[in-house]
mmCIF file of C-alpha atoms in Angstrom:
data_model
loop_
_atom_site.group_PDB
_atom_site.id
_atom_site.type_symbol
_atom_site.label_atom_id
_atom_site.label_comp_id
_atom_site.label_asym_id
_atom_site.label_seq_id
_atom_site.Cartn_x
_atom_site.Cartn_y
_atom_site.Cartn_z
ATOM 1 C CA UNK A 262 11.047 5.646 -9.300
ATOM 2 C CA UNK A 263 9.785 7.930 -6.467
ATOM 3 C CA UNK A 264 9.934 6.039 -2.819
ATOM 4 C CA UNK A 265 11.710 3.018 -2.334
ATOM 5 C CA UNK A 266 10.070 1.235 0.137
ATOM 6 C CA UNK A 267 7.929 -1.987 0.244
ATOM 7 C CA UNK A 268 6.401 -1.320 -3.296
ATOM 8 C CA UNK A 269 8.473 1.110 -4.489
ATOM 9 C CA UNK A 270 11.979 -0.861 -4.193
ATOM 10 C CA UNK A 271 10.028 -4.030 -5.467
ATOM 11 C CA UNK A 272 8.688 -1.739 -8.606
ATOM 12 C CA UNK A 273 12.074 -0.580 -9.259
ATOM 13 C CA UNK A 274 13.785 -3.957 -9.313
ATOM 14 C CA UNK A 275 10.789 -5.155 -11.664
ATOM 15 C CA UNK A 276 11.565 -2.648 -13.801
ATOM 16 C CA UNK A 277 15.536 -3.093 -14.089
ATOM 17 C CA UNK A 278 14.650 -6.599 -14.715
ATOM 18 C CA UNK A 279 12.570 -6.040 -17.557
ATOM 19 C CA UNK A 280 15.660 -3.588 -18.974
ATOM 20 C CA UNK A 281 14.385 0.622 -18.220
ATOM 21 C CA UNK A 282 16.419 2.288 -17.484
ATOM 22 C CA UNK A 283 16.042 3.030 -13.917
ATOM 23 C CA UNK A 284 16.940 5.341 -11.280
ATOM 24 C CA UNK A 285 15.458 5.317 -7.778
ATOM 25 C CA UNK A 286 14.838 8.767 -5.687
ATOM 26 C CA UNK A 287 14.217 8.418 -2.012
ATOM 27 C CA UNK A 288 15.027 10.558 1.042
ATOM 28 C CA UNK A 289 16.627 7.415 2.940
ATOM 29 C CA UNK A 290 20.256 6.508 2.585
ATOM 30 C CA UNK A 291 19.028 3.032 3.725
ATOM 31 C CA UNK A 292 16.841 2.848 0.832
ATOM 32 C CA UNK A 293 18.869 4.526 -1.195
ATOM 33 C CA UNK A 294 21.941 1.863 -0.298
ATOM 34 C CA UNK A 295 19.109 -1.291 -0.414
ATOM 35 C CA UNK A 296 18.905 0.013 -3.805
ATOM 36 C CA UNK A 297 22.095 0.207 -5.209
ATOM 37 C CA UNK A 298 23.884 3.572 -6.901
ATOM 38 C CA UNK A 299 21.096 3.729 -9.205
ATOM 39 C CA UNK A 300 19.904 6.002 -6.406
ATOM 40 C CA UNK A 301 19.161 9.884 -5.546
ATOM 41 C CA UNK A 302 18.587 11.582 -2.813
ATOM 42 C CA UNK A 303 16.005 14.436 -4.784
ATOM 43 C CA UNK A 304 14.087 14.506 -7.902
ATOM 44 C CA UNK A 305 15.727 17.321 -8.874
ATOM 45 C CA UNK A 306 19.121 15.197 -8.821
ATOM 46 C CA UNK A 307 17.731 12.899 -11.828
ATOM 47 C CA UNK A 308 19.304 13.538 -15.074
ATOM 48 C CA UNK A 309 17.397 16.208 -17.453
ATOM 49 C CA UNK A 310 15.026 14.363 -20.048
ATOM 50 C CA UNK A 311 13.219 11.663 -18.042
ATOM 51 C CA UNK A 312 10.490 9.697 -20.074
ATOM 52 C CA UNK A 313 8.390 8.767 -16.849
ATOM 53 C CA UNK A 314 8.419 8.998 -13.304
ATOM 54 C CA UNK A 315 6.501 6.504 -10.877
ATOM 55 C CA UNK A 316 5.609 7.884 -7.523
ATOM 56 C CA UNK A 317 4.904 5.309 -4.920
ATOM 57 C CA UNK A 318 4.900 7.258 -2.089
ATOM 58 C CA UNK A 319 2.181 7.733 1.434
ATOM 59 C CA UNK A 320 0.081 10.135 0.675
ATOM 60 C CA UNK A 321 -0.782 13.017 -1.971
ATOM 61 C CA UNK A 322 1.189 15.526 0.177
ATOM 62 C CA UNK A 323 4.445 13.208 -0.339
ATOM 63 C CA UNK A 324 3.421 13.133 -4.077
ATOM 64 C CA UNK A 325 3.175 16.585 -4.387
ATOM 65 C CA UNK A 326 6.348 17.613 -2.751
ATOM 66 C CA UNK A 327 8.599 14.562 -4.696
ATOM 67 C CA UNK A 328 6.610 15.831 -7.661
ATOM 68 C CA UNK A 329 6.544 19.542 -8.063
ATOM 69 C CA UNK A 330 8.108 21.109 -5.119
ATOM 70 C CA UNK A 331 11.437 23.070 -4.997
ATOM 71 C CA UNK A 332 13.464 19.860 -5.280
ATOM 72 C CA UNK A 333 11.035 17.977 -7.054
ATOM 73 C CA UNK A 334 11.121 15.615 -10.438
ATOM 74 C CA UNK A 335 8.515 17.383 -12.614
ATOM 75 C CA UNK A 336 11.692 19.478 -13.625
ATOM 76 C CA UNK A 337 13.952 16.685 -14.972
ATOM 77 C CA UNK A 338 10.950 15.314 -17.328
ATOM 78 C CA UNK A 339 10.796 15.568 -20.928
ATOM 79 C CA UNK A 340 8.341 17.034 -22.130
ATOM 80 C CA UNK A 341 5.153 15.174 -23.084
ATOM 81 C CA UNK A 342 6.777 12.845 -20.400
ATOM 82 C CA UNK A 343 4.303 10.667 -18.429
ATOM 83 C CA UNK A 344 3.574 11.227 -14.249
ATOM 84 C CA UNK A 345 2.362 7.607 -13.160
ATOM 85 C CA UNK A 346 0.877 8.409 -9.650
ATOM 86 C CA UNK A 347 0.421 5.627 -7.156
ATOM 87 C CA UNK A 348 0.293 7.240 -3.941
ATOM 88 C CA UNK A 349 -3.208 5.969 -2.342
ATOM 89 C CA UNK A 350 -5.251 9.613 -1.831
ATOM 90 C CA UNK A 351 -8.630 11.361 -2.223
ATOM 91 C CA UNK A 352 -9.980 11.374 -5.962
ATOM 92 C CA UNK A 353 -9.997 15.409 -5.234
ATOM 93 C CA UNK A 354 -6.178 15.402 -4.694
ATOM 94 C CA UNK A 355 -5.461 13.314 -7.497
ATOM 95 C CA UNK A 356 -7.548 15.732 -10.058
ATOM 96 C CA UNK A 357 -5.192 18.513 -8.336
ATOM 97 C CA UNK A 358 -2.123 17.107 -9.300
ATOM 98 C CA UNK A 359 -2.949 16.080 -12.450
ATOM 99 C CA UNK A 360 -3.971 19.331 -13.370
ATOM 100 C CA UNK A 361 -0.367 20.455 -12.019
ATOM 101 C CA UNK A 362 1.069 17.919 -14.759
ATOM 102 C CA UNK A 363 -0.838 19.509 -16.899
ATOM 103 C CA UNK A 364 0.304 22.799 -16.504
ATOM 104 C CA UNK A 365 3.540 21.977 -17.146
ATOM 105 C CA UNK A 366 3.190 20.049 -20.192
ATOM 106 C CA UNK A 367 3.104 16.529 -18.574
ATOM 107 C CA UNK A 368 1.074 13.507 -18.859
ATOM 108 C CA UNK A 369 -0.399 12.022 -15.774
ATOM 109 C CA UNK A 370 -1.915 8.576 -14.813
ATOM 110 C CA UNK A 371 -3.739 8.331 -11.369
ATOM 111 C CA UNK A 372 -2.530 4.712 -11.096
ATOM 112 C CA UNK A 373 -2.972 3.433 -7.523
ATOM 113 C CA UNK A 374 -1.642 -0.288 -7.039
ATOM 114 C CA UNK A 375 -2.753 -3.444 -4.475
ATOM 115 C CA UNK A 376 -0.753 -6.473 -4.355
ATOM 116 C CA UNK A 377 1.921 -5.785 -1.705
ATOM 117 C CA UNK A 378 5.329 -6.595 -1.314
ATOM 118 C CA UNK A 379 5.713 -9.570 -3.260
ATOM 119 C CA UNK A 380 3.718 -8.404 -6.254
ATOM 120 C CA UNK A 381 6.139 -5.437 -6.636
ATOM 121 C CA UNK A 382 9.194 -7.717 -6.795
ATOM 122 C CA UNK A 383 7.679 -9.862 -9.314
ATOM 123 C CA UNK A 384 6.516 -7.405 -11.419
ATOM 124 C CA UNK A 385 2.773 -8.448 -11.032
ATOM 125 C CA UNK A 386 1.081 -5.426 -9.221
ATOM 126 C CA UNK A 387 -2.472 -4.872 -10.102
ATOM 127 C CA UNK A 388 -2.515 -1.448 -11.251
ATOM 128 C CA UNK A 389 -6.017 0.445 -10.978
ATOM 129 C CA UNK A 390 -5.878 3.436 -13.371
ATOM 130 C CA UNK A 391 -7.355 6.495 -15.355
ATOM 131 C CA UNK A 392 -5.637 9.070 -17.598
ATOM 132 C CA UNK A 393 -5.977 9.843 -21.139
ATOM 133 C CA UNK A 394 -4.975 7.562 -23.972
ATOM 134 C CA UNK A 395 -1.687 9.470 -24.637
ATOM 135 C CA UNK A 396 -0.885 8.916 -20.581
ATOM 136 C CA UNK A 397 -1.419 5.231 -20.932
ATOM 137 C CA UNK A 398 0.678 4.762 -23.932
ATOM 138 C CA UNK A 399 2.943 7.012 -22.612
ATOM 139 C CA UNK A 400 3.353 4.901 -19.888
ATOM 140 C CA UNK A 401 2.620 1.259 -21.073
ATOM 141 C CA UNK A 402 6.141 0.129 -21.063
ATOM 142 C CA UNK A 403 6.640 0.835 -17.136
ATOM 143 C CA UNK A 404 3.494 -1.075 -17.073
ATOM 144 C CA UNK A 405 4.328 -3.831 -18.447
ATOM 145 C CA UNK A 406 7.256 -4.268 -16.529
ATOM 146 C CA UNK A 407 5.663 -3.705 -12.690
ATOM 147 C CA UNK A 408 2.008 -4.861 -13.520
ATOM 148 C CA UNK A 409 0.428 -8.415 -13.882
ATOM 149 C CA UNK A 410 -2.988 -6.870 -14.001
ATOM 150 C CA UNK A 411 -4.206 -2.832 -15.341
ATOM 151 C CA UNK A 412 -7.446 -1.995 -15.022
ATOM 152 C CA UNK A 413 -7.911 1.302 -17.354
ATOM 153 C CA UNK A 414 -11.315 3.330 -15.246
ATOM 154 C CA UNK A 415 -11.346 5.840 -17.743
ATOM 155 C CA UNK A 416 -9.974 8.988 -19.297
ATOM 156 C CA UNK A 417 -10.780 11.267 -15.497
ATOM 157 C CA UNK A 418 -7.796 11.449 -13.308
ATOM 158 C CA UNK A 419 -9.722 10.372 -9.600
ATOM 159 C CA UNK A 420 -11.286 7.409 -11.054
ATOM 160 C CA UNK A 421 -7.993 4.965 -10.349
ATOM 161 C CA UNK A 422 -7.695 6.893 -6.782
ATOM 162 C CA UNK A 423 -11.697 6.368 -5.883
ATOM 163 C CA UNK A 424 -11.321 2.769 -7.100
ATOM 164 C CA UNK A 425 -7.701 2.256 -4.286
ATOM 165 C CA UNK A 426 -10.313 4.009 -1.652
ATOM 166 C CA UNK A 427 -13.041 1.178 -2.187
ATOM 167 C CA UNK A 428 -10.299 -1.012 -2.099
ATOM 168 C CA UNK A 429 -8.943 -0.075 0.705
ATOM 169 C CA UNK A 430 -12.280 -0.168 2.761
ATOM 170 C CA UNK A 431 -12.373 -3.983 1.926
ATOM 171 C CA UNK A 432 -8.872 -4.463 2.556
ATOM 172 C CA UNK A 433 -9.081 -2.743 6.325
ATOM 173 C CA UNK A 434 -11.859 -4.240 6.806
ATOM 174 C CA UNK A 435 -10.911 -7.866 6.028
ATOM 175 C CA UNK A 436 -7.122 -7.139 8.369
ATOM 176 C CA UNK A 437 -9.572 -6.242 11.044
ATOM 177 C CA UNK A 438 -12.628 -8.864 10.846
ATOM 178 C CA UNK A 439 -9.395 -11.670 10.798
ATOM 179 C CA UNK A 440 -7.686 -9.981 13.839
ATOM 180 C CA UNK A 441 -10.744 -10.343 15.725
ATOM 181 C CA UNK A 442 -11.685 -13.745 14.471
ATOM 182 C CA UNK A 443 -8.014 -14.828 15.524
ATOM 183 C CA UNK A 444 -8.438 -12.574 19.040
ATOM 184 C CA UNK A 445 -11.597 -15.127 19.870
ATOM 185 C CA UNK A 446 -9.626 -17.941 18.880
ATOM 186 C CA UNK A 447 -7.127 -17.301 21.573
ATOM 187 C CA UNK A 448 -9.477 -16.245 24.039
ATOM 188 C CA UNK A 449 -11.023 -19.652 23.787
ATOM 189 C CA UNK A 450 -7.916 -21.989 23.736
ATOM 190 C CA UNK A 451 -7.906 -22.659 20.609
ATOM 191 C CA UNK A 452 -4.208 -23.379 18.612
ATOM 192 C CA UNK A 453 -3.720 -20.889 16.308
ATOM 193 C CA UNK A 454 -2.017 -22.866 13.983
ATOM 194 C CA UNK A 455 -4.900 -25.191 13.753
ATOM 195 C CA UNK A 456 -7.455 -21.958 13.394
ATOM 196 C CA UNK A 457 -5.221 -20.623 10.485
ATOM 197 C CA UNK A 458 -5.267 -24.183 8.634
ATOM 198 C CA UNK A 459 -9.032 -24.726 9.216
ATOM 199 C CA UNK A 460 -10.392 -21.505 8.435
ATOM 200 C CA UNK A 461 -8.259 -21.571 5.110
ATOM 201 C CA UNK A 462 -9.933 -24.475 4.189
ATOM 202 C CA UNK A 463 -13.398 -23.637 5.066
ATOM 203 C CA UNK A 464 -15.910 -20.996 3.435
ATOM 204 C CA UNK A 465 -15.119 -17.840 6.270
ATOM 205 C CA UNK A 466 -11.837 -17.726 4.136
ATOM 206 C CA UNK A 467 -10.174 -14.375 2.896
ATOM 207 C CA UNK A 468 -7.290 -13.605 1.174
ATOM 208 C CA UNK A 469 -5.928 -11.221 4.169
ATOM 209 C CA UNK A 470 -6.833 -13.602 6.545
ATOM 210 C CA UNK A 471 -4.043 -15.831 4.740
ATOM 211 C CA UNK A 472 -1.654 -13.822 4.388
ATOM 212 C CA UNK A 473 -1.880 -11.500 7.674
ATOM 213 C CA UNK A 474 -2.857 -14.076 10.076
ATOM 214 C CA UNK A 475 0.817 -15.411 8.900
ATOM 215 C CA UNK A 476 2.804 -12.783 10.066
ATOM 216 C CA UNK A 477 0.898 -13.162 13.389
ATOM 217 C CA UNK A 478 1.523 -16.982 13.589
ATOM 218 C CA UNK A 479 5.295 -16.643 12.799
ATOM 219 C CA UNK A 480 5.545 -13.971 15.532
ATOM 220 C CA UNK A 481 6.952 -11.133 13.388
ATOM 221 C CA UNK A 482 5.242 -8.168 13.317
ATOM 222 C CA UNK A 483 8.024 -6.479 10.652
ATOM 223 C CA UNK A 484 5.925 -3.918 8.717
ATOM 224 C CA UNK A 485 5.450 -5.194 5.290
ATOM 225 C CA UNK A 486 2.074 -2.762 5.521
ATOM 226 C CA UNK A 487 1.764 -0.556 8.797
ATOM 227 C CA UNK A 488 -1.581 -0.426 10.713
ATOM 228 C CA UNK A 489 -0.556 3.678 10.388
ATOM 229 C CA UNK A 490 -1.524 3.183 6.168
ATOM 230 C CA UNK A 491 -4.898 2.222 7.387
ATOM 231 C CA UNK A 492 -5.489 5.033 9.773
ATOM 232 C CA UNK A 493 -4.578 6.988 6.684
ATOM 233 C CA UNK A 494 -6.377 4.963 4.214
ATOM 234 C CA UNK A 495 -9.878 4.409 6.372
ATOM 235 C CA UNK A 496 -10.029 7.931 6.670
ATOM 236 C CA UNK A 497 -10.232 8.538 3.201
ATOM 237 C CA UNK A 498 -12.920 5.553 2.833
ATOM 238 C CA UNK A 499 -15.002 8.287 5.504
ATOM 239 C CA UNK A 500 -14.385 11.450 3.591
ATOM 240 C CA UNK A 501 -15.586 9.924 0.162
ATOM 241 C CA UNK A 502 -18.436 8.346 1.986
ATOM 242 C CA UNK A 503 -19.439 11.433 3.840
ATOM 243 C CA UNK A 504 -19.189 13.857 0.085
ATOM 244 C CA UNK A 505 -21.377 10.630 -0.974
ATOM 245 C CA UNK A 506 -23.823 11.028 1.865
ATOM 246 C CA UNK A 507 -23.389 7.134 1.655
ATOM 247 C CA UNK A 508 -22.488 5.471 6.014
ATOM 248 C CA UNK A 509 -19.730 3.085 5.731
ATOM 249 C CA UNK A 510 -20.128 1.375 9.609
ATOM 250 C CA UNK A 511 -17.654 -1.146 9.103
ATOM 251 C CA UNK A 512 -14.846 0.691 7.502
ATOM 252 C CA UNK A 513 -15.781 3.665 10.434
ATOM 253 C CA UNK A 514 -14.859 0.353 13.342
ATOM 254 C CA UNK A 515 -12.076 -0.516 11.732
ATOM 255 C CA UNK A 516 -10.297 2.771 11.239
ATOM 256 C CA UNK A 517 -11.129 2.968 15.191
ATOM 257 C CA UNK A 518 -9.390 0.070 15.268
ATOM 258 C CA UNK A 519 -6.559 0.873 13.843
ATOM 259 C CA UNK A 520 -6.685 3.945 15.953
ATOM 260 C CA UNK A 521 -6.076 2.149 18.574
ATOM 261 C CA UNK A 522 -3.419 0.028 17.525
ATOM 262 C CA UNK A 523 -1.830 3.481 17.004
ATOM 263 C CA UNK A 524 -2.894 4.513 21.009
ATOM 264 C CA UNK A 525 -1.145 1.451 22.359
ATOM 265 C CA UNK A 526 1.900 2.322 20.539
ATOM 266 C CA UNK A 527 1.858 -0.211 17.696
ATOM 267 C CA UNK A 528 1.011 2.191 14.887
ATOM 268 C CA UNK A 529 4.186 1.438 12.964
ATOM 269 C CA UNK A 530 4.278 -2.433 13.416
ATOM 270 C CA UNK A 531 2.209 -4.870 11.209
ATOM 271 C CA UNK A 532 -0.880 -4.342 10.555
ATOM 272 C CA UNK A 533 -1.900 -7.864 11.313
ATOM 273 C CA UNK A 534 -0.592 -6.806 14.609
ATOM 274 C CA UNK A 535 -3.809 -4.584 15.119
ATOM 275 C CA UNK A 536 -4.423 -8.074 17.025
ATOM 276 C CA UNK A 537 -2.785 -6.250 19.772
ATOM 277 C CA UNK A 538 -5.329 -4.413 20.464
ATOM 278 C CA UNK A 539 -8.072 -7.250 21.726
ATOM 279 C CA UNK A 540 -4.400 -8.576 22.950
ATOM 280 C CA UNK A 541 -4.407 -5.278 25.643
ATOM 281 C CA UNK A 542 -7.950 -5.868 26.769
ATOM 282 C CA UNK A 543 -7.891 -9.837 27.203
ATOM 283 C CA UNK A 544 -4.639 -10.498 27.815
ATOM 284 C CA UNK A 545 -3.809 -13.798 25.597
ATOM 285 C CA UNK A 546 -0.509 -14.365 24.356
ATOM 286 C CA UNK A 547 0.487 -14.212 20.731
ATOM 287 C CA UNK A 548 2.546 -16.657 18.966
ATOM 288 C CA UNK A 549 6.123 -16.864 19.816
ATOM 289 C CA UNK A 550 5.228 -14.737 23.064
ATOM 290 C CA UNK A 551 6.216 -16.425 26.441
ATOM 291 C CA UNK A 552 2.401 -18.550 27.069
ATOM 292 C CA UNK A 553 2.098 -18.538 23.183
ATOM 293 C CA UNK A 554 2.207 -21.313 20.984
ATOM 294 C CA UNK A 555 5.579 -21.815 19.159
ATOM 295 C CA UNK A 556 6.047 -19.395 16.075
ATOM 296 C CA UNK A 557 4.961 -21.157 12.625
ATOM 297 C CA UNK A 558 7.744 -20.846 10.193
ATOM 298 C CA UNK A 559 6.634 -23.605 7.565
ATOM 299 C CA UNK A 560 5.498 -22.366 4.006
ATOM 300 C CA UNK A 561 1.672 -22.831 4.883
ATOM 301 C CA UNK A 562 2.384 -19.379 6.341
#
């Protein structure tokens, strides 16, 4: 289990659970310690004659190095042993490294995942993936044990990492349209708590809006998802748009967005907490802030 973050810790506990064998890799002693010493520090420290390896790491670049460069795990997998991929990345970068799988005699699955935090840890990611036949059966038991939901997109690695992208354009989008619905809430003197409860109840519903628009109501701005992923994440949503000559307006204002949470130094906070940035220009006070209302801390939220 490649990264142990968020997902990636979550994943890995989900897996010991459903008895793998499991050992984590990830950079961070932190991590590493969260995780128990079922932990490395390096692919290359894993044991010779892994059966899979489950990358849930930022980016392709991050992929690519835990994967295949000089410390990396495609050197401690079997043979005909299975790469499951779930970095979020361009389609183009996931062909790329599958081909690199290939090369060396490995199975890959481009198998991006949504469900966040609490998904991992109870095993019920949704898993969006394509691959060959061999790669999913090579892989169906780590499956099983991480996913509550896999979508199989076809036999072409790019197809599970074009499918995260459209995600992902909803996703930012929906963070950002509750922000600002929440920002004019404030502005207008409205109690929060009350907004969060009504519109939860009403048709202008979302599932982000739930669950963000918590985080901002109990005043903790921890990040469970960083408003950084979505400068990374948005900008992907452009770059397939603009190869598909197809204008994506919204998903363009909300990576600005996000941009500017980033500018005002909040990059690495929440990304509910892109609120902050209507926060700088009007001035209201958040929840739990000195003018706020009191932080929310009852399960509603």
């Amino acid at each position: 289990m490649i990264g142990l973050g968020s997902m990636g810790g979550g994943a890995a506990a989900s897996a010991l659970r459903a008895g793998l064998d499991v050992t984590g890799v990830d950079p961070s002693e932190a991590a590493r310690g969260a995780f128990g010493n079922r932990a490395v520090a390096r692919g290359a420290d894993l044991e010779e004659g892994q059966a899979a390896v489950l990358v849930l790491t930022v980016n392709a670049a991050q992929a690519r190095a835990a994967l295949f460069g000089e410390s990396g795990a495609a050197q401690r997998l079997a043979p005909g042993g299975v790469v499951v991929c779930s970095a979020t990345m361009a389609p183009a970068e996931a062909r790329l490294l599958a081909a690199e799988a290939a090369e060396r005699g490995l199975l890959y699955l481009d198998a991006p995942v949504s469900g966040g935090a609490v998904a991992a840890r109870e095993g019920r990611m949704t898993v969006m993936a394509s691959g060959s036949d061999a790669a999913f059966a090579a892989a169906r038991p780590l499956l099983d044990a991480v996913a509550g939901k896999v979508w199989s997109l076809g036999a072409e690695p790019g197809q599970g990492a074009a499918m995260k992208v459209v995600h992902q354009l909803l996703a930012g989008v929906h963070i950002a349209a509750a922000a600002e619905a929440m920002a004019l809430a404030l502005r207008a003197g409205l109690d929060p708590h009350t907004v969060y409860d009504v519109v939860n109840g009403a048709a202008g519903a979302s599932w982000m809006f739930k669950n963000r628009m918590a985080h901002v109501l109990a005043g903790d701005d921890t990040p469970l998802s960083a408003g950084d992923i979505f400068v990374k994440d948005l900008g992907l949503v452009e770059t397939m748009a603009r190869e598909a000559s197809l204008p994506v307006p919204l998903a363009a204002q909300a990576l600005q967005l996000f941009v500017a949470q980033r500018a005002i130094g909040q990059g690495g906070r929440d990304d509910a907490f892109v609120l902050r940035v209507w926060q700088a220009i009007a001035g209201f006070a958040l929840p739990g802030e000195e003018g706020g209302a009191a932080p929310r801390t009852d399960p509603q939220a």
